[in-house]
XYZ file of C-alpha atoms in Angstrom:
602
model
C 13.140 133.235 33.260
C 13.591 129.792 33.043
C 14.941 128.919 36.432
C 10.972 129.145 37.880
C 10.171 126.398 35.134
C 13.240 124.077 35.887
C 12.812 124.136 39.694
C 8.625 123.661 39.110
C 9.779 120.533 37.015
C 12.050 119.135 39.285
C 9.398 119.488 41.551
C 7.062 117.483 40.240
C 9.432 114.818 38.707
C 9.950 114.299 43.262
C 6.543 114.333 43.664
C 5.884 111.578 40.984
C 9.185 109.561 42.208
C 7.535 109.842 45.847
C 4.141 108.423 44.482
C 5.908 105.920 42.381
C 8.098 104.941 45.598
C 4.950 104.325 47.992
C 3.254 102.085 44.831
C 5.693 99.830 45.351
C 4.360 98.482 48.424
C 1.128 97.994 46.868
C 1.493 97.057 43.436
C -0.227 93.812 43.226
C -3.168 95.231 45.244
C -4.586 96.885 42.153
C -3.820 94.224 39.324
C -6.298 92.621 37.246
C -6.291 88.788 35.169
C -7.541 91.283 32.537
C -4.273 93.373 32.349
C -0.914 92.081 30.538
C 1.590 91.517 33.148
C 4.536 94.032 34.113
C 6.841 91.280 32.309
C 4.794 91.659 29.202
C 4.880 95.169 29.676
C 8.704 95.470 30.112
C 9.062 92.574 27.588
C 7.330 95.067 24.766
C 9.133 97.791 25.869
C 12.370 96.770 25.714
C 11.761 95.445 22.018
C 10.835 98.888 21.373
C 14.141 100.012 21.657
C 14.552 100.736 25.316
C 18.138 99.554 26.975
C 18.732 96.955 29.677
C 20.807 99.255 32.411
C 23.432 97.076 33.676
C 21.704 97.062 37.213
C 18.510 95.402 34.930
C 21.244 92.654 33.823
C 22.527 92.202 37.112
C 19.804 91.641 38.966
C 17.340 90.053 36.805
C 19.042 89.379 33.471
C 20.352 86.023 34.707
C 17.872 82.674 35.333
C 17.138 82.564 38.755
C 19.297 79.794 40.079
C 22.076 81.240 38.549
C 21.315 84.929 39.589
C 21.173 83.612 43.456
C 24.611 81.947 42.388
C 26.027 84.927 41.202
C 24.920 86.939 43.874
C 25.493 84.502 47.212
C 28.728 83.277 46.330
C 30.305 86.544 47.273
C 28.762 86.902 50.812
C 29.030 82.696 50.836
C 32.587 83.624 50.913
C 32.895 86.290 53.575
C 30.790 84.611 55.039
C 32.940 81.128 55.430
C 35.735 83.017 55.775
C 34.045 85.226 58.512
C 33.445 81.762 60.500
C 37.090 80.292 59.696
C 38.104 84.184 60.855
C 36.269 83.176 64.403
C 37.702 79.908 64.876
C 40.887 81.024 63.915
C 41.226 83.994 66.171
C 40.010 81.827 69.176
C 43.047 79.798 68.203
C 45.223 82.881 68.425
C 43.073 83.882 71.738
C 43.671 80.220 73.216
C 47.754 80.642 72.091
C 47.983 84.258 73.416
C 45.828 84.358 76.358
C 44.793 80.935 77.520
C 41.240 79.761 78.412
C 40.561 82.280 80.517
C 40.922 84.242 77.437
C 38.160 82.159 75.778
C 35.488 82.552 78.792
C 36.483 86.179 79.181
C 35.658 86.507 75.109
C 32.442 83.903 75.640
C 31.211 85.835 78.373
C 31.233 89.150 76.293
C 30.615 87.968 73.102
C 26.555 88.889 73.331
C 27.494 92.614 74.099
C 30.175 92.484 70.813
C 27.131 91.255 68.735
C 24.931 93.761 70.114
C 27.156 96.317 68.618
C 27.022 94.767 65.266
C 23.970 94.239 65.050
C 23.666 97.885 63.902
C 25.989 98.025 61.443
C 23.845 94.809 60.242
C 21.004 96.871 59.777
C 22.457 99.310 57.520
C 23.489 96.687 55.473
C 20.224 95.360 55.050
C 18.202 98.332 54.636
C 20.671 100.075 51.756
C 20.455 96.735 49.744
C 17.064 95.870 49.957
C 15.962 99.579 49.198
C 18.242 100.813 46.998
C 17.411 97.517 44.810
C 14.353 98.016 44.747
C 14.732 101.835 43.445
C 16.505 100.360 40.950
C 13.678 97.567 39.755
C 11.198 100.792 40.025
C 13.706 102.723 37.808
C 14.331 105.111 41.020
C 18.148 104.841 40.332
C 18.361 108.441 40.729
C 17.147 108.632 44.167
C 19.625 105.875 45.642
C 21.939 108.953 45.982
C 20.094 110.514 48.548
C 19.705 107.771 50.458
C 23.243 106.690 50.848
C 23.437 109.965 52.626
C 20.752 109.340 54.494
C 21.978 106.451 55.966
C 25.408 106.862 55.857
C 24.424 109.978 58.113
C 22.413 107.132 60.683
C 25.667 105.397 61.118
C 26.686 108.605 63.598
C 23.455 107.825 65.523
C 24.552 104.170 65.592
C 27.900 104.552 66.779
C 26.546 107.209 69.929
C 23.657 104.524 70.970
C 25.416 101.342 71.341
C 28.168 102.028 73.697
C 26.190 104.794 75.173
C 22.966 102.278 76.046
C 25.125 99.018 76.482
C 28.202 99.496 77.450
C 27.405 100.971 81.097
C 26.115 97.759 81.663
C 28.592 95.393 80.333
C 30.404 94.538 83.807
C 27.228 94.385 85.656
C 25.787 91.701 83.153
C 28.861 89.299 83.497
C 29.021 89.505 86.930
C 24.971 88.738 87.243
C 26.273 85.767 84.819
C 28.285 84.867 87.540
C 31.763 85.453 85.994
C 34.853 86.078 88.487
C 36.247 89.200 89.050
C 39.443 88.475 86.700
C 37.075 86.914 83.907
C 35.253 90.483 84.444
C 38.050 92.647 84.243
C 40.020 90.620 81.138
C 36.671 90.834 79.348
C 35.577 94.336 79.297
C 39.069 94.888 78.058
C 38.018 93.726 75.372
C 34.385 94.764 74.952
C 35.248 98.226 75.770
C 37.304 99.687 72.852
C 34.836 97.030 70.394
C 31.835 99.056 71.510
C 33.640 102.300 71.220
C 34.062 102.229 67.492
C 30.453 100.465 66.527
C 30.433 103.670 63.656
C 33.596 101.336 61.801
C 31.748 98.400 61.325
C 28.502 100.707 60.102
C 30.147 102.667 57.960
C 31.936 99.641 56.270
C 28.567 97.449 56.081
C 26.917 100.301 54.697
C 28.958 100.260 51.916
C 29.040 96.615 51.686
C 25.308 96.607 51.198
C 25.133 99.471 48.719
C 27.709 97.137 46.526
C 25.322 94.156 46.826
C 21.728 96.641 45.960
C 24.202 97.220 42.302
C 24.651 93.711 42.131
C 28.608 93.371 42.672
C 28.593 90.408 44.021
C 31.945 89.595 43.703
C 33.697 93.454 44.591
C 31.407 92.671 48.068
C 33.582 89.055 48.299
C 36.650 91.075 47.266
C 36.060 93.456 49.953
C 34.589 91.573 52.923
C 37.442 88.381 52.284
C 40.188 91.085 52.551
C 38.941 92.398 55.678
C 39.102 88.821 57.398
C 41.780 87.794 56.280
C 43.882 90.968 56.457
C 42.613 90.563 60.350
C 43.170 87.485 61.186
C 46.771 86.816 59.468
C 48.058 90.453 59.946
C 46.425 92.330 62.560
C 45.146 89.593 65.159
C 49.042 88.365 65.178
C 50.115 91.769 65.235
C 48.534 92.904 68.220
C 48.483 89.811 70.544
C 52.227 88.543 69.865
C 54.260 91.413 68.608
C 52.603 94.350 70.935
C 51.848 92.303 74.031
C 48.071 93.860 73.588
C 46.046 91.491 75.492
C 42.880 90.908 74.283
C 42.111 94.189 73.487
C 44.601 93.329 70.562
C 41.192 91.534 68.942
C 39.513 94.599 68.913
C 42.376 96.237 67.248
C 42.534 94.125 64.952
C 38.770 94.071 64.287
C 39.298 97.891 64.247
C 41.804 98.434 61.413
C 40.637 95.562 59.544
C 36.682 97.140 58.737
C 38.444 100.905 59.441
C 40.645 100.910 55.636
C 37.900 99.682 53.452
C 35.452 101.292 54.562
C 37.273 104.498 54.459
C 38.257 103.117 50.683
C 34.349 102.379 49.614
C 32.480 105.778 50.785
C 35.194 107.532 49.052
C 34.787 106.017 45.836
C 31.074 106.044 46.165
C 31.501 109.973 46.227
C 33.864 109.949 43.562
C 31.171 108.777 41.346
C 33.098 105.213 40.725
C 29.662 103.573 41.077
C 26.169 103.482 40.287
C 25.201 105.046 43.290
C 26.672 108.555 42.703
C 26.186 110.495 45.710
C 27.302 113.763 46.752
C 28.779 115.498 49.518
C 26.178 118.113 49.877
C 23.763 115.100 50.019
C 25.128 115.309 53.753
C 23.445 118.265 54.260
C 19.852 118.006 52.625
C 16.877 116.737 54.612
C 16.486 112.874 54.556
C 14.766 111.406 51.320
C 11.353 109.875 51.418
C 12.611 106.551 50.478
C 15.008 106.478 53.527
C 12.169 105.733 56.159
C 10.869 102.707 54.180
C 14.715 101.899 54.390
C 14.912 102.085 57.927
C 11.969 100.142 58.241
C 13.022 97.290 56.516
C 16.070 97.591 58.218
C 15.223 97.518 61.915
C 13.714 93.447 60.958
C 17.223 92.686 60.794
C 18.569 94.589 63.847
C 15.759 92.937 65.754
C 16.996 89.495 64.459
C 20.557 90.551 65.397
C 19.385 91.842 68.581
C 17.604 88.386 68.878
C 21.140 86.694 68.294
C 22.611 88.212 71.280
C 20.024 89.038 74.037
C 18.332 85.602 74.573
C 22.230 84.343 75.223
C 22.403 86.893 77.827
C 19.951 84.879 79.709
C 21.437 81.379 78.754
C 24.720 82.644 80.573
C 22.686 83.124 83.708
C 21.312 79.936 83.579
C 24.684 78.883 83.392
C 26.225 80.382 86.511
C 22.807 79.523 88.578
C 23.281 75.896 87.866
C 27.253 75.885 88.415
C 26.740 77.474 91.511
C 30.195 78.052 93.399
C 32.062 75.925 90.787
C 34.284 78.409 88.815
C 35.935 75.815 87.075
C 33.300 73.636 85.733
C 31.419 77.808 84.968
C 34.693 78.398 82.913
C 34.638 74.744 80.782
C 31.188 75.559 80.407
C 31.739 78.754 78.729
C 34.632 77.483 76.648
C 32.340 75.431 75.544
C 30.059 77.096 74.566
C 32.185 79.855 72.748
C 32.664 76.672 70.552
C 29.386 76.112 69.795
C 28.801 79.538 68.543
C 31.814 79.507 66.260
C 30.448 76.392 64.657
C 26.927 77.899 64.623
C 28.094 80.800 62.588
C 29.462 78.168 60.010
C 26.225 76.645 60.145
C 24.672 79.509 59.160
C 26.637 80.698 56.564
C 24.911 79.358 53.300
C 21.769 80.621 54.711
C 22.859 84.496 55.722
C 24.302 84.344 52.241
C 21.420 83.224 50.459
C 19.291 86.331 51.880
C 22.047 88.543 51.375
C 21.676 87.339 47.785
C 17.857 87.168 47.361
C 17.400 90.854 49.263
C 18.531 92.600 46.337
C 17.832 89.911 43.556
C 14.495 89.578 45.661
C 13.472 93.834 45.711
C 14.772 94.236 42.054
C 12.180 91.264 41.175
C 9.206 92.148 42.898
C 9.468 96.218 42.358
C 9.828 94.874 38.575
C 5.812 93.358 39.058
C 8.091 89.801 37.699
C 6.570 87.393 40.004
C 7.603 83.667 38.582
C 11.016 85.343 38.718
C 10.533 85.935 42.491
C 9.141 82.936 43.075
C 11.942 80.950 41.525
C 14.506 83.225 43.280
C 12.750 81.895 46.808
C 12.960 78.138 46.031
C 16.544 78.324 44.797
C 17.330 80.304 48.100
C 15.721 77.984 50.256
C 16.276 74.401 49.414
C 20.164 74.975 49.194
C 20.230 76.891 52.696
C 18.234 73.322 54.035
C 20.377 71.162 52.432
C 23.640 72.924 53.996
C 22.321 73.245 57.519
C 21.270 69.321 57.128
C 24.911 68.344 55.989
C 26.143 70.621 58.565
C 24.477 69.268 61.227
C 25.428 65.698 60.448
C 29.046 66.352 61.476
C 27.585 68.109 64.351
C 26.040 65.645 66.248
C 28.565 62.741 64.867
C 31.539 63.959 66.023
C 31.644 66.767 68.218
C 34.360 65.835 70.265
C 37.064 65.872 67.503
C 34.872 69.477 66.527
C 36.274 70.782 70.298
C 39.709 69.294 70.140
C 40.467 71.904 67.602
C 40.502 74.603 70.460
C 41.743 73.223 73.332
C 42.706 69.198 74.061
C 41.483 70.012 78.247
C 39.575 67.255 79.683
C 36.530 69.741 81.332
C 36.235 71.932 78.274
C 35.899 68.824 76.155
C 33.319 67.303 78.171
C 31.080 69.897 78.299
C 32.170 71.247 74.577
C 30.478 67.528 73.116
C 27.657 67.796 75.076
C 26.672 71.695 73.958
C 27.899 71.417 70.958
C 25.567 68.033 69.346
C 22.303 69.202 72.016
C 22.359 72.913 70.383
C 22.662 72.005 66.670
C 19.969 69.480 66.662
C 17.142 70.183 64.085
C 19.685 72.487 63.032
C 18.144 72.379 58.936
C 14.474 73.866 60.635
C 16.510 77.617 61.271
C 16.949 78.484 57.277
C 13.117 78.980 57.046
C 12.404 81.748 59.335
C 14.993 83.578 58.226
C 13.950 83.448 54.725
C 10.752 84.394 55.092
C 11.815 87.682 57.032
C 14.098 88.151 53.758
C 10.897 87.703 51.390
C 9.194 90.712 53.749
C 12.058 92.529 53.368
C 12.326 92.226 49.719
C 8.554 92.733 49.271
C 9.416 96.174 51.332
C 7.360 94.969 54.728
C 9.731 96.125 57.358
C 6.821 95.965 59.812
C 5.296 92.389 59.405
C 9.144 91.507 58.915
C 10.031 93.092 62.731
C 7.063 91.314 63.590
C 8.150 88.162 62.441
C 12.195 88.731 63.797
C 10.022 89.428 67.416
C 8.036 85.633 67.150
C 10.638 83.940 65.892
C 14.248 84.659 67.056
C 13.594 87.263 70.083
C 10.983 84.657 71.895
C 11.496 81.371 71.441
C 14.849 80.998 73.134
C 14.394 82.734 76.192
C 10.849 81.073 76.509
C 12.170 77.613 76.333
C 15.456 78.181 78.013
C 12.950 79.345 80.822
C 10.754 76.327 80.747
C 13.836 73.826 80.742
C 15.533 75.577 83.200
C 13.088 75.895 86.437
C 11.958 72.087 85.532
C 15.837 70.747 85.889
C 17.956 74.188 87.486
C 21.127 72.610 87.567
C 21.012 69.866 84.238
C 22.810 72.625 81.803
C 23.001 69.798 79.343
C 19.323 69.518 79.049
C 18.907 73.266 78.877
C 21.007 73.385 75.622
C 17.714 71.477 74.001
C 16.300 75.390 73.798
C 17.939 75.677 70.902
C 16.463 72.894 68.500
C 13.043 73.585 70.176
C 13.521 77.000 69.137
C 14.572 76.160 65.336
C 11.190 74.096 64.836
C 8.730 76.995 66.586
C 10.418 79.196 64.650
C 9.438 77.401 61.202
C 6.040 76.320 62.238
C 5.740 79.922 63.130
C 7.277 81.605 60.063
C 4.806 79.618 57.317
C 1.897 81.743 57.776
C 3.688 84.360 57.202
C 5.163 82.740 53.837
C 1.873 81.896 52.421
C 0.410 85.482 52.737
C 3.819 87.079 51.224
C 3.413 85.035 47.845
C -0.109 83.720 47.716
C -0.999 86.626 45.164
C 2.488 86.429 43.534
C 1.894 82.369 42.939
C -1.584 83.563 41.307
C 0.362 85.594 38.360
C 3.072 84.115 38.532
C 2.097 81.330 35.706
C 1.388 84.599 32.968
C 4.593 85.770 33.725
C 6.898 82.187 32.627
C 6.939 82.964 28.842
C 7.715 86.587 29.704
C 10.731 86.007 31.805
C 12.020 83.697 29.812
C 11.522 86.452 27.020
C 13.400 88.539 29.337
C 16.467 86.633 29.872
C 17.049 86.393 26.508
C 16.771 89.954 25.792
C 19.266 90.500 28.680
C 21.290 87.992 27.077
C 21.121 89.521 23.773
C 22.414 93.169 25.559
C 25.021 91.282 27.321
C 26.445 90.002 23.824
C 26.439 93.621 22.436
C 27.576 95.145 25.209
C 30.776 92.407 25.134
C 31.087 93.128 21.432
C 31.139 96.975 22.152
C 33.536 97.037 24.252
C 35.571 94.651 21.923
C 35.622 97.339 19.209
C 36.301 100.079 21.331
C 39.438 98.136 22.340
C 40.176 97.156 18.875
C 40.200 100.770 18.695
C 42.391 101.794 21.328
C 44.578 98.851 19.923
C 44.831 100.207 16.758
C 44.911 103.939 17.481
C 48.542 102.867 19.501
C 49.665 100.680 16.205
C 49.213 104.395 14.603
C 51.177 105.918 17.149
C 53.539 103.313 16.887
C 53.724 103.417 12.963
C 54.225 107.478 12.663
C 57.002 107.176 15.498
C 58.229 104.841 13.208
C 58.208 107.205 10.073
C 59.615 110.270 12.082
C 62.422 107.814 13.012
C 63.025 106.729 9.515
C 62.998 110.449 8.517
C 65.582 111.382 11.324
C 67.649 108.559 10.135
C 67.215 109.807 6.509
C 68.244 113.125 7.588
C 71.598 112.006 9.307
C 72.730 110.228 6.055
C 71.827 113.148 4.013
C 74.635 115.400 6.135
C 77.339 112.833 5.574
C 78.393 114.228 2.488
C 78.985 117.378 3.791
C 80.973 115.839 6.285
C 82.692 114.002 4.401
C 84.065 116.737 1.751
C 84.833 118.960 4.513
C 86.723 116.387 5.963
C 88.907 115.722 2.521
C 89.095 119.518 1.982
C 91.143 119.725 5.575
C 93.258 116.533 4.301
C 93.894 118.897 0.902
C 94.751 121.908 3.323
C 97.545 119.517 4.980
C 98.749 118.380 2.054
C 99.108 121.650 0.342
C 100.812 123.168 3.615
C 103.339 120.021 3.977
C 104.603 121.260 -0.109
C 104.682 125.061 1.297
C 107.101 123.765 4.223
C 104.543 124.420 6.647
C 103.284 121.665 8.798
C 100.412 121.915 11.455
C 101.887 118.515 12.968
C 104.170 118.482 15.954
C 106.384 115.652 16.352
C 104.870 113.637 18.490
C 101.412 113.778 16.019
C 99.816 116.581 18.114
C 98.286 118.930 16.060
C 98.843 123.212 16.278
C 96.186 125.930 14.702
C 97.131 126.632 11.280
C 97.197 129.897 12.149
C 100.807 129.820 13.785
């Protein structure tokens, strides 16, 4: 009888999760100057006796600066050690292979990023959704859309070598790449783009660790990964198996394969907050999943953006080299360089959206808008200040940058040149990318792809266009694409910024005694939540001190025991010494002559 009833009820508890889901998008729309702000309202209720979750304390019971900290210094990590991981294996490549081994890698290298860039939208869309569930106090339906998403990586994994991989060969030729450059290359590309569901599957998981706030497990995890590749398995494969460079691919491979595996079987274990289950699998997809994928496709557009525009740089390049394989090859080199360095450029700033997705979501789903606000500024003016620093060295010294490749004479005349031309204006990139992390974190997957499209899809293959059919054959001047590019893109992306917070900077001001309020509430559960877990290991403690203190009594009483059977021993002992005696006076001795003893029977 009461099965109708508990199914009716779970019924409508989906039905108000679904309407509280879609009010994120629009919660400010409705707010009044009238009305006490969410803070206030959480501020109260938590004084009322509600509890902090430890999601709540991860994600917003910190002050800003040090919650963006706290939550970038993991990816800040992988993310260094991601672009040490690429220098270091072209080392290896340049040792194993040669430099043909470089341009073979350079000349695929868009195609490899093409196949990531999936796996990079997974990320994205599980931690800025499942964040903001959280900040909506939706924890319950982050299960669902693991599933959900974990079930996309399959699609993932069919359309990237299925769309991009036919075509591989055909692009580097039209770059103008020699048969053998073609050949050692899609050796490489081919078994990379075969297993694109690896790398999804394993930054799937990476970004449901980050929506929880584990910050440091996702460093843990990701720093593991590199390094197990590039000190175990890159080695492995092109010195001790004679691989080739498909041994970079293995490596890649089994590096991303083991954790991953690892992380979605703990997540269904329960081990985390996000407690999915395996007949999740099978139930249709979740209404919070398509906002997911929304949000998500603004960063496989920006991936995409990464790798397609070079496509069309390495034509330039073998148009203006003409015949000349060799100077085509230093060029390449060269600029394989160039992106190595560019990724370590653009660490701090990948892991300052990586950090302000979830911190971002949690803050705006949670109506705390100084908290956002603070969150952005923190995020942006150290990702400015790093790509500024960065690009000093840069465009210093970019010889001695090259020489730590390869000491030839072509690759390091064309590795200066592309190398300080590229990274000019350099500190202008962090901005567009930031903003497309505020739309993400505000839930606005379609003004973010919008924004991704303007400002990292266009600009590079516009002005590589311009700069190439006014000069066809000056390649150094067409590397000034890519500093153009970095200021259109920030010009472009502040429109954008102002209508993202312009209503968020109007409330934001009620909010500051709130927040702080807040904090020190979180601070408060933090402290009791320390001294809790004290006292329950005080408790274990002392429960073993009684298990060590009754072993110690049962010992004493065993002890106790033995001594209280001596006696007995010892007067059955002198009653066989009587026996003896008393035989010895009866002429009857039980002793042979040489001391051996007979039964006193004979």
């Amino acid at each position: 009888m009461n099965e109708p009833l508990k199914k009716s009820q779970q019924h409508n508890l989906n039905i108000e999760n679904q309407l509280l889901g879609a009010e994120i998008e629009s919660n400010y729309d409705s707010e009044t100057a009238d009305e006490p702000s969410m803070s206030a309202k959480q501020v109260i209720e938590y004084q009322n006796g509600k509890k902090m979750s430890e999601e709540d304390i991860r994600l917003g019971g910190s002050p800003p600066l040090k919650t963006i900290v706290i939550l970038s210094i993991g990816p800040l990590i992988s993310q260094i050690t991601g672009a040490m991981y690429g220098i270091i294996n072209t080392v290896w490549i340049s040792k194993a292979i040669g430099d043909n081994g470089l341009t073979a890698i350079s000349t695929y290298n868009n195609f490899d990023t093409i196949g990531r860039a999936f796996a990079f939208f997974l990320q994205v869309a599980s931690s800025a959704k499942i964040s903001s569930l959280f900040g909506a106090g939706l924890k319950n339906e982050a299960s669902q859309v693991f599933s959900d998403l974990l079930r996309l990586t399959i699609v993932c994994g069919i359309i990237s070598p299925g769309v991009f991989l036919p075509i591989t060969k055909l692009a580097a030729r039209w770059f103008g790449a020699s048969e053998d450059i073609v050949s050692l290359g899609y050796e490489f590309i081919f078994p990379n783009m075969m297993s694109t569901i690896v790398p999804c599957v394993y930054l799937l998981c990476c970004g449901c660790l980050q929506a929880e706030g584990r910050s440091w497990l996702f460093s843990i995890v990701q720093v593991s990964s590199l390094v197990s590749n590039m000190v175990i398995f890159a080695p492995f494969f092109l010195f001790a198996c004679k691989s080739g460079i498909a041994g970079v691919a293995y490596s890649t491979i089994c590096a991303e394969l083991i954790p991953g595996v690892i992380l979605t079987v703990l997540f269904y274990m329960g081990k985390f907050s996000i407690k999915p289950h395996p007949s999740d699998l099978l139930k249709k997809f979740s209404v919070h999943t398509w906002p997911a994928v929304k949000i998500g496709f603004s960063q496989l557009l920006y991936q995409l953006s990464l790798a397609l525009p070079g496509l069309l740089i390495r034509k330039f390049f073998g148009v203006a080299c003409g015949d000349d394989r060799t100077m085509w090859n230093d060029i390449m080199a060269g600029f394989n360089t160039f992106c190595r360095f560019w990724t370590l450029i653009m660490a701090v700033p990948t892991a300052m959206t990586i950090g302000f997705v979830p911190a971002g979501s949690f803050a705006f789903a949670a109506q705390r808008n100084y908290r956002f606000i603070r969150l952005l500024l923190h995020s942006s003016w150290i990702a400015i200040t790093w790509t500024l620093f960065s690009m000093i060295f840069t465009v210093g010294i970019p010889r001695i940058i090259c020489l730590a490749f390869s000491s030839t004479e072509g690759y390091l005349e064309w590795g200066e040149v592309i190398v300080r031309r590229a990274t000019l204006c350099a500190f202008a990139l962090p901005v567009s990318i930031i903003v497309t992390a505020v739309l993400q974190s505000q839930q606005k997957g379609n003004l973010a792809t919008v924004l991704s499209f303007l400002t990292q899809l266009c600009p590079i293959p516009l002005f590589s266009t311009i700069l190439f059919f006014t000069a066809k054959h000056d390649v150094a001047r067409l590397m000034y694409c890519y500093p153009l590019s970095n200021v259109f893109s920030c010009l472009i992306s502040l429109p954008f910024l102002y209508f993202a917070i312009r209503k968020l900077l109007k409330f934001s001001k009620e909010d500051k005694d709130a927040e702080q309020e807040l904090q020190n509430i979180a601070t408060k559960a933090k402290e009791e939540a320390k001294l809790a877990k004290d006292s329950e290991n005080k408790k274990h403690q002392s429960d073993d001190e009684k298990e060590i203190n009754l072993d110690d009594i049962k010992d004493d009483e065993n002890q106790k025991g033995d001594s209280s059977s001596s006696p007995s021993s010892n007067s059955s002992s002198s009653k066989d010494a009587d026996k003896k005696n008393k035989n010895k006076k009866n002429g009857h001795s039980n002793e042979l002559p040489d001391g051996d003893e007979i039964p006193a029977e004979i």
